[in-house]
mmCIF file of C-alpha atoms in Angstrom:
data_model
loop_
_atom_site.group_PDB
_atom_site.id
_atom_site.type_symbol
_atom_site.label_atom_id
_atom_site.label_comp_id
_atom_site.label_asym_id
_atom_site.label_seq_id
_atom_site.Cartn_x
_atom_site.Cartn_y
_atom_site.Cartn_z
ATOM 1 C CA UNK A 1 -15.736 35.608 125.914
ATOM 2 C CA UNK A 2 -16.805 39.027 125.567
ATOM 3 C CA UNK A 3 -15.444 40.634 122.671
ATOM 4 C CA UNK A 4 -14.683 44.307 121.173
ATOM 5 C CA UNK A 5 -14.026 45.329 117.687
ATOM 6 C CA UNK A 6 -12.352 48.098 116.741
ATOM 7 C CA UNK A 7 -9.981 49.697 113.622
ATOM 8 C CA UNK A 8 -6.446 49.220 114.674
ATOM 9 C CA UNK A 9 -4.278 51.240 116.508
ATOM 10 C CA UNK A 10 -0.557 52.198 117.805
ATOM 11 C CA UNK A 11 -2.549 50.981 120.800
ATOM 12 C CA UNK A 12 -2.305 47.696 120.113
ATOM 13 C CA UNK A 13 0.130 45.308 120.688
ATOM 14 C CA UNK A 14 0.890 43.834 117.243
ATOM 15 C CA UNK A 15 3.869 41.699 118.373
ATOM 16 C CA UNK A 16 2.686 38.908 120.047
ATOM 17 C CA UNK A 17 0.118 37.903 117.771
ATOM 18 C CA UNK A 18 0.796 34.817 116.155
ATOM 19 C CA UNK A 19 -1.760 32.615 113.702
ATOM 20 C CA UNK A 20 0.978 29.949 112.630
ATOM 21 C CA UNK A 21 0.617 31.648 109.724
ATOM 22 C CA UNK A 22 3.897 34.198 108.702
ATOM 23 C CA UNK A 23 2.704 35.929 105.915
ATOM 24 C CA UNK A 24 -0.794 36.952 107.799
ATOM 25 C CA UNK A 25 1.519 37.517 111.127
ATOM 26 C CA UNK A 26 4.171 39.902 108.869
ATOM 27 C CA UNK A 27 0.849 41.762 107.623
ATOM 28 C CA UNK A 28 -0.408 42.636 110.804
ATOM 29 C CA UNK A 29 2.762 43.568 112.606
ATOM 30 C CA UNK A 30 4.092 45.671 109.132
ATOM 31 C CA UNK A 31 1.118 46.475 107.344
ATOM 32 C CA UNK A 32 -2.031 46.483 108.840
ATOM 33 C CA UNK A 33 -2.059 50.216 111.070
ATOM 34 C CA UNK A 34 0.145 51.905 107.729
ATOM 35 C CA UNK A 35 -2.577 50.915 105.268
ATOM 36 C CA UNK A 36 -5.120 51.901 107.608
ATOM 37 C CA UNK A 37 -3.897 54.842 108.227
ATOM 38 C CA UNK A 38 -3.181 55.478 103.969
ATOM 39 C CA UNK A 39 -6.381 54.496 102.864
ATOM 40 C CA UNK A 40 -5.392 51.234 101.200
ATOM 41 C CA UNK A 41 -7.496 49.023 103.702
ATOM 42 C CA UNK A 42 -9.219 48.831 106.994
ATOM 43 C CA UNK A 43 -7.894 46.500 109.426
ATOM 44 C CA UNK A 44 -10.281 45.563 112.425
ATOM 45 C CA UNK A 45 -8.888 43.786 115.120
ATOM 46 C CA UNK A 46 -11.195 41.544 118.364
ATOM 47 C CA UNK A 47 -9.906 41.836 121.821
ATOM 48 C CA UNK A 48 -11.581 41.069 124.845
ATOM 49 C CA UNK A 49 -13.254 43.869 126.576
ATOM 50 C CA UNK A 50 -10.867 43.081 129.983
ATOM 51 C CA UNK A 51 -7.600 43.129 127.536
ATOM 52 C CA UNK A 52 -7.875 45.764 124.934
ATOM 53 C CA UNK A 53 -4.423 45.581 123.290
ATOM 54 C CA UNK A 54 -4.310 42.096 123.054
ATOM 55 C CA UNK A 55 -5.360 41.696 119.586
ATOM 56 C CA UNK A 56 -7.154 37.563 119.145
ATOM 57 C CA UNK A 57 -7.941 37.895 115.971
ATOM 58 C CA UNK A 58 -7.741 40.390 112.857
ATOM 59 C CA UNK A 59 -9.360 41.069 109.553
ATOM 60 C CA UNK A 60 -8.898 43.555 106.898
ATOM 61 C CA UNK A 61 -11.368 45.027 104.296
ATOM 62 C CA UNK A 62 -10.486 46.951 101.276
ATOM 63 C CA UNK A 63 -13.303 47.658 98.211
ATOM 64 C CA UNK A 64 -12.843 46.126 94.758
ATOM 65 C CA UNK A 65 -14.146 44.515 91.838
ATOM 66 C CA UNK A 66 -14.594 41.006 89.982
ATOM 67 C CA UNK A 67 -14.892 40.457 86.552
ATOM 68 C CA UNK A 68 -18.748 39.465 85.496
ATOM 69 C CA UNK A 69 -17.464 36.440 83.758
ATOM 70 C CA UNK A 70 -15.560 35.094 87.038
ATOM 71 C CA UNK A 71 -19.105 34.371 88.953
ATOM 72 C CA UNK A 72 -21.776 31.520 88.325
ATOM 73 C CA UNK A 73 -24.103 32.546 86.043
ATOM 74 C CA UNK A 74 -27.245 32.629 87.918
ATOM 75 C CA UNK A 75 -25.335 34.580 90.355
ATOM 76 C CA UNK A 76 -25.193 37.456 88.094
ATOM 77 C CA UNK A 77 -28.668 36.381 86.310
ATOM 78 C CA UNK A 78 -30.330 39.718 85.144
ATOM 79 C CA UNK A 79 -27.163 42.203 86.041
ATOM 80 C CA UNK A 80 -24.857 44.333 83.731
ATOM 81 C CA UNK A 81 -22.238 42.695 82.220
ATOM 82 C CA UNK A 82 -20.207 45.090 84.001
ATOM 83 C CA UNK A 83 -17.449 44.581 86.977
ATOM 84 C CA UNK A 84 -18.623 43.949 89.274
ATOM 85 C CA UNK A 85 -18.287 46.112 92.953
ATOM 86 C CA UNK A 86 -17.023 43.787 96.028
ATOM 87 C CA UNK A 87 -16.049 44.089 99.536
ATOM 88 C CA UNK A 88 -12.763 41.785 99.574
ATOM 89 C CA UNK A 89 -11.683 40.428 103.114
ATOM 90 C CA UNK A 90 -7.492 40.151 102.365
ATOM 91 C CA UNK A 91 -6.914 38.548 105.205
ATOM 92 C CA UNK A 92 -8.500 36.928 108.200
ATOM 93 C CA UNK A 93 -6.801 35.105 110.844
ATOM 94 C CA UNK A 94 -6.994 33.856 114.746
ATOM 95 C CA UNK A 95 -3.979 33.867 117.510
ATOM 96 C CA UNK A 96 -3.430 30.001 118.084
ATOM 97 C CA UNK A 97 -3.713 31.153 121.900
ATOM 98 C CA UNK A 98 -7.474 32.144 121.092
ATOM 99 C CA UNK A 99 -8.352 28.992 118.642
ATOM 100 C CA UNK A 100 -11.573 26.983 119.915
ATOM 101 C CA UNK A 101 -13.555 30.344 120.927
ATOM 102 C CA UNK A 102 -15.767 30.929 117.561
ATOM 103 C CA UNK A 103 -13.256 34.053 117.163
ATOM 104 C CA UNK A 104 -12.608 33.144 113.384
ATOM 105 C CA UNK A 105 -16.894 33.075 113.089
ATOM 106 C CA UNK A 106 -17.116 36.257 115.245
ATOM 107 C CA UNK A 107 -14.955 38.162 113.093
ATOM 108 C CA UNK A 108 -16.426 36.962 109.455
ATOM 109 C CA UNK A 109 -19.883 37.899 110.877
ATOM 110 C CA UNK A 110 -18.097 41.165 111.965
ATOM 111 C CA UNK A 111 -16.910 41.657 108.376
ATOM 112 C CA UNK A 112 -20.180 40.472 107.047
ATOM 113 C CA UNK A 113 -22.676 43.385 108.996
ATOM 114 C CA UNK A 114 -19.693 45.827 108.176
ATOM 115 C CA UNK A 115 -20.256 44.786 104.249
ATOM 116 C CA UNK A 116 -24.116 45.523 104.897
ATOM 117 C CA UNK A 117 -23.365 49.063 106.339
ATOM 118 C CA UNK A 118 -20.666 49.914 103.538
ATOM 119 C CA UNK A 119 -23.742 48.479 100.979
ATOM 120 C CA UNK A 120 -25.638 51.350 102.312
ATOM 121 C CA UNK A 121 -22.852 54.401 101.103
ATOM 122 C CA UNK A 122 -21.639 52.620 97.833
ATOM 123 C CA UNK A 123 -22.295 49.414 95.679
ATOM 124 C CA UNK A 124 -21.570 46.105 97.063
ATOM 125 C CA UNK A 125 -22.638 43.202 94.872
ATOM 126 C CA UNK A 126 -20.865 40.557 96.741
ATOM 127 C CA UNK A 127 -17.955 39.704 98.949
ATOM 128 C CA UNK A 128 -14.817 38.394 98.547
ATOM 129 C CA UNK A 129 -12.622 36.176 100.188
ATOM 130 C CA UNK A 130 -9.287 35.020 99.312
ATOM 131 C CA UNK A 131 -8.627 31.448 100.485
ATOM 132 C CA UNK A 132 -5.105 31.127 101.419
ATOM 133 C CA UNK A 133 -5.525 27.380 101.982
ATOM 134 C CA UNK A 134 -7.918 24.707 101.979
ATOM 135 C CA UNK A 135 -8.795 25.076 105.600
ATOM 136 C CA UNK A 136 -9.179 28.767 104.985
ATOM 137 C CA UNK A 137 -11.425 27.476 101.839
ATOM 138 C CA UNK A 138 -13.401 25.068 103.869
ATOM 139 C CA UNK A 139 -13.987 27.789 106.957
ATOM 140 C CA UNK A 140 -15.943 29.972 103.920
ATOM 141 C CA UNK A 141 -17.661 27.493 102.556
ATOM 142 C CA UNK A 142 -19.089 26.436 105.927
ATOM 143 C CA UNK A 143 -20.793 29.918 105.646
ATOM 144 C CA UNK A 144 -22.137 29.737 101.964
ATOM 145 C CA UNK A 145 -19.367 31.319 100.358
ATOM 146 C CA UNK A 146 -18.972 29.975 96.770
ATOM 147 C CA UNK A 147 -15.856 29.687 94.098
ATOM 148 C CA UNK A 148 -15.277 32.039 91.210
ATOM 149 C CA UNK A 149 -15.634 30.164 87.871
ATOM 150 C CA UNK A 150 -12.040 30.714 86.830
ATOM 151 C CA UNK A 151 -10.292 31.027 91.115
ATOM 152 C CA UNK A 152 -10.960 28.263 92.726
ATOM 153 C CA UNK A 153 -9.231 29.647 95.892
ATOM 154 C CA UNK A 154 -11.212 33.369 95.198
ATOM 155 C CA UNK A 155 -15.169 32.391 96.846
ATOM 156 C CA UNK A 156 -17.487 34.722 97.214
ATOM 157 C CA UNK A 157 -21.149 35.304 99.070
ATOM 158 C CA UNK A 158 -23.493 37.467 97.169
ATOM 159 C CA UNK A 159 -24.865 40.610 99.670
ATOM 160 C CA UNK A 160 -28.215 39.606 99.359
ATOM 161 C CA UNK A 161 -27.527 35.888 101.054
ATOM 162 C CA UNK A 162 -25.906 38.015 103.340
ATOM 163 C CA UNK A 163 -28.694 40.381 104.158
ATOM 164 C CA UNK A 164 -30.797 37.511 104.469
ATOM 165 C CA UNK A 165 -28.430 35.420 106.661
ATOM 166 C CA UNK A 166 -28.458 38.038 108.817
ATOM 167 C CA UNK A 167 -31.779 39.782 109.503
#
């Protein structure tokens, strides 16, 4: 399946996505292009290349921070006891239509080189996911992603695994 990425749109046709999921359907339908367009977060959205509008899959980005005594320690061996900066992905999800096509993987690696590029223009110790399930939990994990000490649904991936991953 050949796949685009691209920051949502009017252009896209919001209402016939469905994850089985109604709070991350409601977000994309309500929320997704308004916050975009305000600032809040960035919403990316994977089509394929012969079907534009027809959004399979969705994630959205927004910057934040993490409280140094939330990670493992020898994740934050030899750093300020500061917060610390974060990309956090809100939400991710996949159209039951498209499930079975790596789309899920395609758009956390998505995410992932778009965390490396932000990394570049402001601080970026780590990113953040926030498992809304244990399926959601076990999809991260399968990728390194780790738990906070004191979220257990909060895991996390420290940018240079990431960098690392993927060079």
């Amino acid at each position: 399946m050949d796949l685009i990425f691209e920051e949502i749109s009017r252009q896209h046709d919001r209402s016939s996505f469905d994850c089985g999921t109604p709070p991350l359907n409601d977000y994309l339908k309500k929320f997704a292009r308004q916050n975009n367009d305000d600032g809040i977060s960035v919403t990316i959205v994977a089509a394929e290349a012969s079907k534009p509008k027809t959004i399979l899959g969705y994630y959205s980005v927004s910057s934040g921070q993490i409280e140094f005594e939330s990670m493992p320690p020898a994740s934050v061996k030899g750093i300020p006891k500061y917060p610390i900066p974060i990309m956090r992905i809100g939400r991710l999800a996949t159209d039951v239509k498209a499930r079975g096509h790596g789309i899920g993987k395609e758009l956390l690696m998505d995410a992932l080189h778009r965390a490396i590029e932000a990394s570049k223009l402001l601080g970026v110790y780590a990113v953040v996911v926030d498992a809304k399930d244990e399926t959601a939990k076990n999809f991260y994990k399968k990728y390194q992603f780790t738990e906070l000490l004191d979220k257990p649904m909060v895991l996390f991936i420290l940018m240079s695994t990431v960098k690392d991953a993927l060079r």
